[in-house]
Coordinates of C-alpha atoms in Angstrom, one line a residue:
Chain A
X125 CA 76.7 -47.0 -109.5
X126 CA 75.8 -44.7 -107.1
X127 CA 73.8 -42.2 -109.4
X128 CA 71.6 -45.4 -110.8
X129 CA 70.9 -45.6 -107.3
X130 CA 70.5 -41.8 -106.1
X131 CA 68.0 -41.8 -109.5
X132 CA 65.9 -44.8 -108.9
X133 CA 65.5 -43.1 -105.3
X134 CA 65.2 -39.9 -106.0
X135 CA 61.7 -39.9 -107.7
X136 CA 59.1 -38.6 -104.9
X137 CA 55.9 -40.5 -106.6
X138 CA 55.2 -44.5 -105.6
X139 CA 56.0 -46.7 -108.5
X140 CA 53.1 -47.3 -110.9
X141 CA 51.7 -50.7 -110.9
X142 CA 49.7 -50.6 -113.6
X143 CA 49.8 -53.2 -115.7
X144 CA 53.1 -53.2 -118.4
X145 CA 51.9 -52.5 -122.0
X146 CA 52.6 -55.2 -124.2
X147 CA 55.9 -56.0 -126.0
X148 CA 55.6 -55.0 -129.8
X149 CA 55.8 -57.8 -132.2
X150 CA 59.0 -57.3 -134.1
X151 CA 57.3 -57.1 -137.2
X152 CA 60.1 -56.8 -139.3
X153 CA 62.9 -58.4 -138.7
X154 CA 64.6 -60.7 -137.1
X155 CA 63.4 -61.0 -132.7
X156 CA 67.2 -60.7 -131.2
X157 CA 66.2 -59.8 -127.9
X158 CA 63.3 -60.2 -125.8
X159 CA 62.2 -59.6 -122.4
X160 CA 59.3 -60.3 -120.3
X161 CA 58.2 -58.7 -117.2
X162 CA 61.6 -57.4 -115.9
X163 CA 61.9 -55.8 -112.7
X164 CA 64.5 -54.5 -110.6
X165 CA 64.9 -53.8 -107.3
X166 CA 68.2 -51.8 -106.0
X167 CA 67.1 -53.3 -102.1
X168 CA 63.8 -52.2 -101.3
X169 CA 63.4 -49.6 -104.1
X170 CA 61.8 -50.7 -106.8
X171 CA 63.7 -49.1 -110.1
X172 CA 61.9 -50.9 -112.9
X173 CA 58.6 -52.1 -112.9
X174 CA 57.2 -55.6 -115.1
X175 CA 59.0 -54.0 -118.4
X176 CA 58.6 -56.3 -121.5
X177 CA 60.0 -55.3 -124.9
X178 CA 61.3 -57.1 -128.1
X179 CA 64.4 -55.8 -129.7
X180 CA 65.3 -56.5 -133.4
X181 CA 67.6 -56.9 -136.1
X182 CA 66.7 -54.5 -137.9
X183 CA 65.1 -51.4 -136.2
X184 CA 67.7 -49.0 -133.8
X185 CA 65.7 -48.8 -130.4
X186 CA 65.6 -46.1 -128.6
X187 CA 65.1 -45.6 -124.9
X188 CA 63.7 -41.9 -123.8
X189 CA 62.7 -40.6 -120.1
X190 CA 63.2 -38.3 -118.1
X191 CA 65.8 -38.8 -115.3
X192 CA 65.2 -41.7 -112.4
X193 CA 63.0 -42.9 -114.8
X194 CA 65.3 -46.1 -114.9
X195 CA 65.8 -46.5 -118.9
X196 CA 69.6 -47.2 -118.1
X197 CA 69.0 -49.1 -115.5
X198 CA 67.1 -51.3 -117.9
X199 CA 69.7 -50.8 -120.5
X200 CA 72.2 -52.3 -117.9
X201 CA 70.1 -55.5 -118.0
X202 CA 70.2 -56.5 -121.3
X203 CA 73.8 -57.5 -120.8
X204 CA 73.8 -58.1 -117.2
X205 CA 75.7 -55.3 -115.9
X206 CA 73.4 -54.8 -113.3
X207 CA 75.4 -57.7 -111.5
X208 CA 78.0 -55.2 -110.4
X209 CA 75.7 -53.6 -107.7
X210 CA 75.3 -56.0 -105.4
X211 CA 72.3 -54.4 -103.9
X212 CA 70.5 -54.5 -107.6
X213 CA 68.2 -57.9 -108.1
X214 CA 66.0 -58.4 -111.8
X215 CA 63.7 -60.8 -112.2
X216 CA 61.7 -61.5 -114.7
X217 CA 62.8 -63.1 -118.2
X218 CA 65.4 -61.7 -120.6
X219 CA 66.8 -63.6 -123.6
X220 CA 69.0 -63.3 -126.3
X221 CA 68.3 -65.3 -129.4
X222 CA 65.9 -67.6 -127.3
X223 CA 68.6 -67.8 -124.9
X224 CA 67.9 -66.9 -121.1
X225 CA 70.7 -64.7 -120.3
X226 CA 70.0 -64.5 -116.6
X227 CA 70.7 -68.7 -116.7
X228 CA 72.9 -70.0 -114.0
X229 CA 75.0 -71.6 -117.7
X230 CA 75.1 -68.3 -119.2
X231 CA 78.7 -66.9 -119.5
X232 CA 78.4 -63.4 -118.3
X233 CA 82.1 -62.3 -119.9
X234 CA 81.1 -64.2 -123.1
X235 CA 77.3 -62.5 -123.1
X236 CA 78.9 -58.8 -123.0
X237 CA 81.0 -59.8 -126.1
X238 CA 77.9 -60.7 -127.9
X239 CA 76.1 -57.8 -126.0
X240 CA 78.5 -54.7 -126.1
X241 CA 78.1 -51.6 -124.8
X242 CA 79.1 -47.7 -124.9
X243 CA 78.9 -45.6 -122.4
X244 CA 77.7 -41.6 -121.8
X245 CA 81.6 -40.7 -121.5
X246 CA 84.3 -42.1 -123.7
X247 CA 86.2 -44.6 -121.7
X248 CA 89.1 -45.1 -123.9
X249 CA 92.2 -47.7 -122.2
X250 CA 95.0 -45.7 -121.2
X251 CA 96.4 -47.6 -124.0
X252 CA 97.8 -47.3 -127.9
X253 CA 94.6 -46.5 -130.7
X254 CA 95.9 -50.6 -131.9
X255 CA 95.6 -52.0 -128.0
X256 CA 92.2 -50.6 -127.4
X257 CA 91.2 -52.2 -130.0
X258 CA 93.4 -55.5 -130.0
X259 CA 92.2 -56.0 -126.5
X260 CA 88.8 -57.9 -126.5
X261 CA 89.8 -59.9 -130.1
X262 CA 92.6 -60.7 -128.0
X263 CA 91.4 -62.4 -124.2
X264 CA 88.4 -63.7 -126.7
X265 CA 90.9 -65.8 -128.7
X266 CA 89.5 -64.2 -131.8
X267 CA 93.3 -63.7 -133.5
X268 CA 95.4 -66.2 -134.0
X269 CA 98.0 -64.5 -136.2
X270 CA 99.2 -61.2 -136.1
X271 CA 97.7 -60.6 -139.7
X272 CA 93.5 -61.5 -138.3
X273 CA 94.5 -59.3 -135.5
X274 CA 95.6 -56.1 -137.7
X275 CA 92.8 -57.1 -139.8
X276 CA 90.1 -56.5 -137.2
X277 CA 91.7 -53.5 -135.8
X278 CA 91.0 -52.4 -139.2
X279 CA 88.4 -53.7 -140.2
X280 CA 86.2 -52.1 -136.9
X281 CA 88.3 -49.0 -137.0
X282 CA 86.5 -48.9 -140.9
X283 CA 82.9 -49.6 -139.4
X284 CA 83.2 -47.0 -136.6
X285 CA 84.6 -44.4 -139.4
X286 CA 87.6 -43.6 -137.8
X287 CA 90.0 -45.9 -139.9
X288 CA 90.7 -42.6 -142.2
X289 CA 91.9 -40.0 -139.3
X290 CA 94.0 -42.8 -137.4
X291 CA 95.1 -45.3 -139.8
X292 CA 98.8 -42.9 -139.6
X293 CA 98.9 -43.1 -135.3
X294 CA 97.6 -46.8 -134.5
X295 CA 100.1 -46.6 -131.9
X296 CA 99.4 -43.0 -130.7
X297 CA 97.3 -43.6 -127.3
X298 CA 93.6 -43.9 -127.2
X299 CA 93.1 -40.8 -124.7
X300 CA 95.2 -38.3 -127.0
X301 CA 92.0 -38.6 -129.6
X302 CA 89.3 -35.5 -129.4
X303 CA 85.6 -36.7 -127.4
X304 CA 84.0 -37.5 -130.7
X305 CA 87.2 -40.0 -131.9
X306 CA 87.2 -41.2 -128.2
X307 CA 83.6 -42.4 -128.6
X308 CA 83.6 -44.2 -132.2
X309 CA 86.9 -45.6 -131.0
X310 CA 84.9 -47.2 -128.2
X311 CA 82.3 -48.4 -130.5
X312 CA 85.1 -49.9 -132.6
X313 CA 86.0 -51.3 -129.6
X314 CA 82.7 -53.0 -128.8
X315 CA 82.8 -53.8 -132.8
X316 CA 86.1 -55.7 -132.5
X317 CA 84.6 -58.7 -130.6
X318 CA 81.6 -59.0 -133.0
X319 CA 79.2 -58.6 -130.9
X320 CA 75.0 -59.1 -132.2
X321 CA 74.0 -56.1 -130.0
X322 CA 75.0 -52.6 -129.1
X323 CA 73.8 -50.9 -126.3
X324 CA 74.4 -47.3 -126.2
X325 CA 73.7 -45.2 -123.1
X326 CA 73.8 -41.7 -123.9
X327 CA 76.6 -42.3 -126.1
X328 CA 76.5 -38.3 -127.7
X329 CA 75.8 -36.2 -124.1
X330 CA 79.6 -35.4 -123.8
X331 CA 80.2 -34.6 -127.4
X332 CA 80.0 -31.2 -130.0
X333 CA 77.3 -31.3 -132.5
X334 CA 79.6 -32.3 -135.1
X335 CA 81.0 -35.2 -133.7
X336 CA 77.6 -36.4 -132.0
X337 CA 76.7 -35.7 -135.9
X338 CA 79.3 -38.6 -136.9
X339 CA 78.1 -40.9 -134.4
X340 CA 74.7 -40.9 -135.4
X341 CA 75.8 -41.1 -139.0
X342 CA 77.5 -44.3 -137.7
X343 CA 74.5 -46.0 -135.9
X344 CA 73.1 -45.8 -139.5
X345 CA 75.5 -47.4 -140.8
X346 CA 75.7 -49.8 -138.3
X347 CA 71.8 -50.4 -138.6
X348 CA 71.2 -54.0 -139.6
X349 CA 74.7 -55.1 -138.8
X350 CA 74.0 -55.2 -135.3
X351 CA 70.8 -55.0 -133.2
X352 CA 71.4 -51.5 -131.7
X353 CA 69.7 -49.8 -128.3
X354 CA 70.2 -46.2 -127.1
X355 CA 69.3 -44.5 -124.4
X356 CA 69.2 -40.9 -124.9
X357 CA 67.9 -37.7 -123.1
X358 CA 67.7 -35.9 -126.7
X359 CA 64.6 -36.4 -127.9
X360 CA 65.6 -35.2 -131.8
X361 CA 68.6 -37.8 -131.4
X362 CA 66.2 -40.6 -130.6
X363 CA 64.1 -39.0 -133.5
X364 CA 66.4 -39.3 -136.2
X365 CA 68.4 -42.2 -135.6
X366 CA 65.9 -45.0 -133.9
X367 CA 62.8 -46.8 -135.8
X368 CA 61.1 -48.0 -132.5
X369 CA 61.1 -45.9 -129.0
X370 CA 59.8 -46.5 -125.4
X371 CA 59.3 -44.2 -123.2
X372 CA 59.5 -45.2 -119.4
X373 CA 58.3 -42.9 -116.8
X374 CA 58.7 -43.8 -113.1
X375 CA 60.1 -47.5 -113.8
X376 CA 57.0 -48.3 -115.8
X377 CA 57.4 -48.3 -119.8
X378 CA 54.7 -45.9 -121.1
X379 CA 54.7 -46.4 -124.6
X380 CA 56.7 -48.3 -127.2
X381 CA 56.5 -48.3 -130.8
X382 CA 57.3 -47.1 -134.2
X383 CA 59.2 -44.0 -134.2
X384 CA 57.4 -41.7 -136.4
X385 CA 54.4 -42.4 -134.5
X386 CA 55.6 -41.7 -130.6
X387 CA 56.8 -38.3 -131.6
X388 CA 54.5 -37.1 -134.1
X389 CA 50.7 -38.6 -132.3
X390 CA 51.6 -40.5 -128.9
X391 CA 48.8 -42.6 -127.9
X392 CA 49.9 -41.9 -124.2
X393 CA 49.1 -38.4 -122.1
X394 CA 52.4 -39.0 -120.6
X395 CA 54.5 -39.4 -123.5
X396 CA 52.9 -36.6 -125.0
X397 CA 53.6 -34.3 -122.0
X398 CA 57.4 -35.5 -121.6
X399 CA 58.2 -35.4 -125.6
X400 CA 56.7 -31.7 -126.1
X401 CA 58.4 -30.5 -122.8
X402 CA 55.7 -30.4 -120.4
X403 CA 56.9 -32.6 -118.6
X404 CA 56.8 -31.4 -114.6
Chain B
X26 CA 47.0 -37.8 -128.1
X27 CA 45.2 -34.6 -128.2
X28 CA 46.3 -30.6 -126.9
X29 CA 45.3 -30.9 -123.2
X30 CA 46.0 -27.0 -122.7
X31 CA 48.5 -28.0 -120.2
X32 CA 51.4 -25.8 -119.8
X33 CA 55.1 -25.9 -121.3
X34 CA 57.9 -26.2 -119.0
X35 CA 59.4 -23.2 -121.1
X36 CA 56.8 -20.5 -121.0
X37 CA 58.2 -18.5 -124.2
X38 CA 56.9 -21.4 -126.5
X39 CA 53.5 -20.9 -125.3
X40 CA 53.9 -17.3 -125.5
X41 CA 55.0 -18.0 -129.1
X42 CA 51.8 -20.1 -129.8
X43 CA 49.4 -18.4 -128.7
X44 CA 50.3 -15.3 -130.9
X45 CA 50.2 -17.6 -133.7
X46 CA 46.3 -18.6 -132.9
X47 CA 45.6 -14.9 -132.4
X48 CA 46.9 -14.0 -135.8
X49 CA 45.1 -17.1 -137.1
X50 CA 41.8 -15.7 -135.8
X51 CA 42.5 -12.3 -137.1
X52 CA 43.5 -13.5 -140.7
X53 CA 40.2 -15.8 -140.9
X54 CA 38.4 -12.6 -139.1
X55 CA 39.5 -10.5 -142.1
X56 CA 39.2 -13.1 -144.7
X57 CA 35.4 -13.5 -143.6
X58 CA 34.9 -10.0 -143.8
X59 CA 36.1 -9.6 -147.1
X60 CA 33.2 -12.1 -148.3
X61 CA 30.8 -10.6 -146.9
X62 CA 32.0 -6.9 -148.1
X63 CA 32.3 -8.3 -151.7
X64 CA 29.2 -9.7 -151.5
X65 CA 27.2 -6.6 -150.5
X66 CA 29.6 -4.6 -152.3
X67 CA 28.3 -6.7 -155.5
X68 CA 24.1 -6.6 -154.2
X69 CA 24.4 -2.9 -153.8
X70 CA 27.1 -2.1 -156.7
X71 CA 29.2 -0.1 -154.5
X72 CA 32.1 0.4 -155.7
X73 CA 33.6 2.4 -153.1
X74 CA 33.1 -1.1 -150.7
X75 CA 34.5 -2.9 -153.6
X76 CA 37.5 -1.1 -153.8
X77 CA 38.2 -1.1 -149.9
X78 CA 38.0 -4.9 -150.4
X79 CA 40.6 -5.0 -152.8
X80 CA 43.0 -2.5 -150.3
X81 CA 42.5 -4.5 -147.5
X82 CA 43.9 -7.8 -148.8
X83 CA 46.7 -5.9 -148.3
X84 CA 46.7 -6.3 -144.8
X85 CA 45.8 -10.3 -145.1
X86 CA 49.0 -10.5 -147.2
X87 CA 50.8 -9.2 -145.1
X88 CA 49.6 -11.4 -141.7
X89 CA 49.8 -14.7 -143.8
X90 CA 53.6 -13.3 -143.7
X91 CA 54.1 -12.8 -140.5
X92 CA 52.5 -16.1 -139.1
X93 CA 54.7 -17.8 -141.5
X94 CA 57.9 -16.2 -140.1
X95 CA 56.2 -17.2 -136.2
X96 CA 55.8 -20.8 -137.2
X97 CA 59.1 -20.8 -139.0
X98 CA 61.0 -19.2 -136.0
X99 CA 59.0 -21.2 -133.4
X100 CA 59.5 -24.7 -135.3
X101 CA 63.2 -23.6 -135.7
X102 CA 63.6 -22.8 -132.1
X103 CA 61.6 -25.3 -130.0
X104 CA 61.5 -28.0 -132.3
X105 CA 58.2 -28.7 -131.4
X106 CA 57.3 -32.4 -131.0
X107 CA 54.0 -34.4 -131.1
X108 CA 50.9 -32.3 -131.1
X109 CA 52.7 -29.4 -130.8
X110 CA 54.5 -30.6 -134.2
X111 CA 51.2 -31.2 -135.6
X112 CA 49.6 -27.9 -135.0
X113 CA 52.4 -25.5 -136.1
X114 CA 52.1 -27.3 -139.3
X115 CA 48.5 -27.0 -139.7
X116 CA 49.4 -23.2 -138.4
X117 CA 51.8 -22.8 -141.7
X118 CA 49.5 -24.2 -144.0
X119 CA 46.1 -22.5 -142.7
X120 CA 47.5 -19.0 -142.8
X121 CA 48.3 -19.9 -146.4
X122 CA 44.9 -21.5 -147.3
X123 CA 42.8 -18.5 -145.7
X124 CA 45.0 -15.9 -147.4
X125 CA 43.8 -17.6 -150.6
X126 CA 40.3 -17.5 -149.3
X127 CA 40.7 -13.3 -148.9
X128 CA 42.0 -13.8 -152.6
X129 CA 38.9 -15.1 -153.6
X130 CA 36.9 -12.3 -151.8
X131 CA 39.2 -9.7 -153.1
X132 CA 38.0 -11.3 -157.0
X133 CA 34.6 -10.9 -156.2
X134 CA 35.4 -7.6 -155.2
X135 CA 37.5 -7.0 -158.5
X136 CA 34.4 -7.9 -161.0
X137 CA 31.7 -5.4 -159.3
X138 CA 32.0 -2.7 -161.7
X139 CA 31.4 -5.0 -164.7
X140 CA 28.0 -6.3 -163.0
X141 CA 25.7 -3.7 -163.0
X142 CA 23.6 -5.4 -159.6
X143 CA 23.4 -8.8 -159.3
X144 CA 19.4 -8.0 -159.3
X145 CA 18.8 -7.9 -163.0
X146 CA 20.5 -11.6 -163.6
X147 CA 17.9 -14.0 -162.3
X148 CA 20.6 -17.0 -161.8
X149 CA 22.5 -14.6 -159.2
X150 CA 19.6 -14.5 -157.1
X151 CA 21.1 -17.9 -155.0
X152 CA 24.4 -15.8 -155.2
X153 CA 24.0 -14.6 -151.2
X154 CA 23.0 -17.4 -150.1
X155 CA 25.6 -19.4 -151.7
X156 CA 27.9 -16.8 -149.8
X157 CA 26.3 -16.7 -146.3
X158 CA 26.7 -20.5 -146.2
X159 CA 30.7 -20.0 -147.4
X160 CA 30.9 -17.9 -144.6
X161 CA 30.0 -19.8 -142.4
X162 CA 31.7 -22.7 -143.1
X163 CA 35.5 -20.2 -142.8
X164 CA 34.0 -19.1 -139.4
X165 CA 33.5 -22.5 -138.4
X166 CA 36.9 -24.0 -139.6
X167 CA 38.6 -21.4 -137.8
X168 CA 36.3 -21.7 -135.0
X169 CA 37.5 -25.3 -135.0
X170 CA 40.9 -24.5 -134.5
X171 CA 40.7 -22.1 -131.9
X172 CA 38.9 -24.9 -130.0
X173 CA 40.8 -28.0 -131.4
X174 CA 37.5 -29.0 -132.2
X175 CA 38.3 -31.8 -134.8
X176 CA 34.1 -32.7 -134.2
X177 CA 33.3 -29.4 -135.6
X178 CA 36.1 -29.7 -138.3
X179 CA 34.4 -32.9 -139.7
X180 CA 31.0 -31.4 -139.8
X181 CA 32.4 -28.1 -142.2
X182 CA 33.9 -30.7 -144.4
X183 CA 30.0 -31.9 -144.6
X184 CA 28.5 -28.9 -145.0
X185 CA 31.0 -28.2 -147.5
X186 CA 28.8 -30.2 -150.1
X187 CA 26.1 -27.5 -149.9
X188 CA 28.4 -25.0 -151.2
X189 CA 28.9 -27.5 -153.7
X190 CA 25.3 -28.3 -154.4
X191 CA 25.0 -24.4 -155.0
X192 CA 27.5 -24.2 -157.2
X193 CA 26.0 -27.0 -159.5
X194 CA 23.0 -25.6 -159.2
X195 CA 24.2 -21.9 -160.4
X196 CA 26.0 -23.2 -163.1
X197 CA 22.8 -24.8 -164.7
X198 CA 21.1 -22.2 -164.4
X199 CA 24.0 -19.5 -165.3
X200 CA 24.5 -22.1 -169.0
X201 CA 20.4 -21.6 -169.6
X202 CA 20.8 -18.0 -169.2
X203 CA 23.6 -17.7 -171.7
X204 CA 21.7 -19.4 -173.9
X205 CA 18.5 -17.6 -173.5
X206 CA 20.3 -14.2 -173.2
X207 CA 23.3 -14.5 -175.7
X208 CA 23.8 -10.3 -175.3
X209 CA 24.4 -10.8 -171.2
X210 CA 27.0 -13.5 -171.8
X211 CA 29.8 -11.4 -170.4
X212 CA 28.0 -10.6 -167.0
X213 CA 26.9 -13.7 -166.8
X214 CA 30.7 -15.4 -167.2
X215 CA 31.7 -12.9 -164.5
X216 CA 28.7 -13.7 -162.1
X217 CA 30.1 -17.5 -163.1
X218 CA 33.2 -17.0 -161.6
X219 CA 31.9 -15.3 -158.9
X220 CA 29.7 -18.7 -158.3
X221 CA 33.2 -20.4 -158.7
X222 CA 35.0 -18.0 -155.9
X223 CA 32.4 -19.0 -153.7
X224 CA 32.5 -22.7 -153.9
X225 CA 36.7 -22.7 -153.6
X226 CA 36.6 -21.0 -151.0
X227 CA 34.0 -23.7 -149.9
X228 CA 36.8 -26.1 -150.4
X229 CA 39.5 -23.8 -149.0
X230 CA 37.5 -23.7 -145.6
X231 CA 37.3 -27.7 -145.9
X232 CA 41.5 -27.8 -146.0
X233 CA 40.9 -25.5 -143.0
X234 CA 38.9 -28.4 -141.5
X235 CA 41.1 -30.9 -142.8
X236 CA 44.4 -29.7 -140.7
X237 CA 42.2 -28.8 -137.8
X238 CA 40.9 -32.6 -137.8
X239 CA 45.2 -33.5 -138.2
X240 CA 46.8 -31.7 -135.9
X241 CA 43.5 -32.8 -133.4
X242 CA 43.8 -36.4 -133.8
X243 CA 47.0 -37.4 -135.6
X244 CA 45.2 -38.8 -138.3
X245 CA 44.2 -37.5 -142.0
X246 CA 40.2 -36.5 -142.1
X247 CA 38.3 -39.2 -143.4
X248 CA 37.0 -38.9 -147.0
X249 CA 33.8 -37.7 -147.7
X250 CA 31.4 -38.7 -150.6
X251 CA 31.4 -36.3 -153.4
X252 CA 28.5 -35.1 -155.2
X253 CA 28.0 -34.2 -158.4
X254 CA 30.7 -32.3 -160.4
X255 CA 29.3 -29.7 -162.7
X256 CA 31.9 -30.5 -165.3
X257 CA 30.0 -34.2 -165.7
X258 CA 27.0 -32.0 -166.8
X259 CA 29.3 -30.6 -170.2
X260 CA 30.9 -33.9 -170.8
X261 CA 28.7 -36.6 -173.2
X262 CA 27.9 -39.9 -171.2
X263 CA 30.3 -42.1 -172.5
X264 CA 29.9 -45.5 -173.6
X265 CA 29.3 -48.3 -171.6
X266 CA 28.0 -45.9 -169.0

C-alpha cells in the first residue's frame, strides 16, 4: 500500500493532461473488459490520469512503465483492490462484460473471484498444497462433495502445470514449494474459483529464469481460457507472452496496441525512448 | 518512431553501435573503391590495378565478418528493441549485401586480362558511365544510413532504374555486336557480364536503400515500377499479347 503510494508521489514532473489516446477496438475477440476514462487519485495526488482501454478474450495484455508510472495502480482497479486504501478514489467507468464493476450492486468478494489476481511475490496460505487450493472453491460454495472438490484441486493444479510435481504431497504445505511452484500454485489458486480474468502484477520478478520460463509457458496456455493482464517491468516478458501492450508514463497511457508493433516501430517518442532504454 | 540520436541509459550499447556504422561506412568505402578501381583497371588494362582489386576483397571479407559478430554480440547482449531492433538488422543484412557488391567489383576486376581495353568494343563505350552512376547510387545508400535518411533511401531505389536502363541498353547493343562480329564473341560475353556486375550491384545498392528506408520508418520501401527486363527482348511475344 504504501509503495503504490511512495510511487505515484514520487515522480518530480506534473501529471500530463493531455488528452487519453483512444481504447483499441478489440478486434478479435471477445470485449471482456472495458474502461473509460479512469482516474485515480491517492488524496490530492493524481496517480492515473483519464486511462481508457478494452481487454479481450483472446489477446494476453500487457502493462509496461517504468516505475510511479501507475500501471499497478491501474491493474489494482480492474478488480477493485484499490478499495483497500482508503485514501485511493477512481472514477471514471470500468466494466466487466457490460457490467459496471464500480456499481453500488456489485459484489466486490464475488467480482475478485471472477477477477483473480497474482501478485509480484508468491503469497502461498501457510496451509497444505490441497487447502490453498480448496480454499476459494470452498467459501464460494463451488463443491458440494468431497469428489468436485478433489476434482478442482486437480483439475487447476493440471492448468497451472504443477499437478505432475505435487500430485504425491497435496498435503505437504504450500510454503515448503520452491518460488516458481509457489507462484503457479497461486495461479492455480486464482484458477480454482473460475474466474474470466487474471491479472498478473509482476508475477516472474521474484523468480529464476527457469521457472519465470514455466510461467510464461503457462499464460500461453492459459491464453483464451481466461482474459489475462500483466504488468511487468521486463520488457522481453511482455514481448513474448502478450498480443496487445500499453505503455503508461506518468499516469497517462502513451500507447496501446498490437504487440509486434509497440516494440518493433512505436508510434510514440516516449515509448520508443522507455522500450530501447533511454529512458531518463 | 524514428532514431532521434538521443542517448542510451547504458552507454556501452551506443559505444557498440556506433562501431557498427563506422565499419558500415568503411565496408561501403571499400566496396565503392573497388568499382571504381575495376573500372579503370579495365579502361586502362592494368592489370597490376586489377589484381590489387582482387587482394583487397580480402579485407571486405573479412569486415563483413566482423560486423556480423558486432551485431550478433550486441543483439545478444542488449536485446535491442524498437528502432534500435530495426537497425541492427538492417546492420546484419547491409554488411552482407555490400560485401556482395565488392564481389561484383572484384569480377570486373577478374575478367581484365581477357579484354584487351574496353576501347576497341564500341558497345563498352556506355560501360563508365553505367559505372559512375552505380557508384553513386552505393555512396548514396550508405550515405542514407549514416544519416537515417530514408528520403534519400527512396530516391537510390529511383535512380536505380537508370542502371537498369543502361543495362538494357548494353545488352542490345552487346547481342548486335555478336552478331556483326562473330570472332569477338568471347570479349564481348565478358564485357556482358561486366554490364551485368554493374546493374546487380545497381540492385544491391537498392536493398541497401531498402533496409535504410526499414529500420527509418518501420515500414517495407514502397514498390517501385519496373522497367523493361532485357530478357523480354530474347523471349517471342506470346499469344494473346
Amino acid at each position: 500500500m504504501t509503495e503504490l503510494i511512495d510511487n505515484a508521489s514520487s515522480s518530480e514532473s506534473p501529471i500530463m493532461t493531455e488528452t487519453a489516446p483512444p481504447a483499441i477496438s478489440a478486434g478479435d475477440g471477445p470485449l471482456k473488459m472495458t474502461t473509460r476514462n479512469v482516474d485515480v487519485f491517492y488524496g490530492e495526488k493524481q496517480a492515473i490520469n483519464g486511462v481508457s482501454i478494452d481487454v479481450t478474450m483472446d489477446n494476453v495484455t500487457a502493462f509496461i512503465g517504468p516505475s510511479g508510472c501507475g500501471k499497478s495502480t491501474f491493474l489494482r482497479c480492474l478488480n477493485r483492490m484499490n478499495d483497500t486504501i482508503p485514501i485511493a478514489k477512481v472514477s471514471g467507468e470500468i466494466t466487466l462484460e457490460g457490467e459496471d464493476i464500480y456499481a453500488p450492486s456489485m459484489d466486490v468478494v464475488q467480482l475478485r473471484a471472477r477477477v483473480g489476481m497474482v501478485f509480484q511475490k508468491p503469497n502461498p496460505f501457510p496451509k497444505s498444497i490441497y487447502d490453498n487450493i480448496a480454499y476459494g472453491p470452498r467459501i464460494h460454495g463451488l463443491a458440494s462433495t468431497k469428489d468436485e472438490l478433489d476434482n478442482i484441486v486437480e483439475t487447476s493444479l493440471q492448468r497451472a502445470g504443477l499437478w505432475g510435481e505435487v500430485s504425491d504431497r497435496l498435503q505437504d504445505s504450500g510454503t515448503a514449494l520452491s518460488g516458481g511452484q509457489q507462484q503457479r500454485l497461486c495461479i492455480a489458486r486464482a484458477i480454482a474459483v473460475d474466474p474470466e480474468v487474471i491479472l498478473m502484477d509482476e508475477p516472474c520478478s521474484a523468480l529464476d529464469p527457469i521457472a519465470t520460463a514455466k510461467i510464461e509457458e503457462l499464460i500461453h496456455e492459459l491464453r483464451g481460457k481466461y482474459a489475462i493482464v500483466i504488468v511487468t517491468h521486463n520488457m522481453q516478458q511482455a514481448a513474448r507472452v502478450s498480443q496487445r501492450t500499453a505503455f503508461f508514463h506518468l499516469g497517462t497511457l502513451v500507447e496501446y496496441g498490437v504487440t509486434s508493433d509497440i516494440f518493433t516501430n512505436p508510434t510514440q517518442e516516449k515509448t520508443r525512448d522507455y522500450i530501447t532504454g533511454r529512458y531518463g | 518512431m524514428a532514431n532521434t540520436g538521443t542517448e542510451h541509459t547504458v552507454k556501452a550499447f551506443d559505444t557498440d553501435i556506433n562501431e557498427l556504422r563506422g565499419m558500415v561506412a568503411e565496408i561501403g568505402g571499400r566496396s565503392e573503391q573497388a568499382i571504381a578501381k575495376a573500372m579503370r583497371a579495365l579502361e586502362k588494362h592494368d592489370l597490376e590495378l586489377a589484381a590489387e582489386v582482387v587482394a583487397e576483397d580480402k579485407l571486405i571479407d573479412e569486415l563483413e565478418k566482423r560486423i556480423d559478430e558486432l551485431t550478433f554480440q550486441t543483439i545478444a547482449l542488449r536485446a535491442p528493441m524498437a528502432d534500435d531492433l530495426r537497425e541492427l538488422i538492417a546492420t546484419f543484412k547491409i554488411s552482407g549485401v555490400v560485401e556482395r557488391i565488392g564481389d561484383y567489383a572484384k569480377n570486373i576486376a577478374k575478367r581484365v586480362p581477357v579484354i584487351a581495353g574496353t576501347h576497341k568494343l564500341g558497345p563498352a563505350s556506355l560501360l563508365p558511365s553505367m559505372s559512375n552512376i552505380a557508384s553513386e547510387l552505393v555512396r548514396d545508400s550508405l550515405e542514407a544510413f549514416a544519416r537515417r535518411d530514408a528520403d534519400l533511401a527512396l530516391e537510390v531505389s529511383e535512380r536505380d532504374q537508370i542502371v537498369d536502363d543502361f543495362y538494357t541498353s548494353i545488352f542490345r547493343s552487346v547481342i548486335t555486336y555478336m552478331i556483326e562480329n562473330p570472332k569477338d564473341i568471347g570479349e564481348a560475353a565478358h564485357l556482358l557480364f561486366i554490364a551485368k556486375n554493374l546493374e546487380r550491384i545497381g540492385d544491391h545498392a537498392t536493398n541497401v536503400a531498402e533496409m535504410v528506408y526499414f529500420a527509418a520508418r518501420g515500414e517495407p520501401m514502397p514498390e517501385r515500377d519496373r522497367g523493361e527486363n532485357p530478357t523480354d527482348l530474347l523471349e517471342e511475344p506470346s499469344n494473346g499479347r
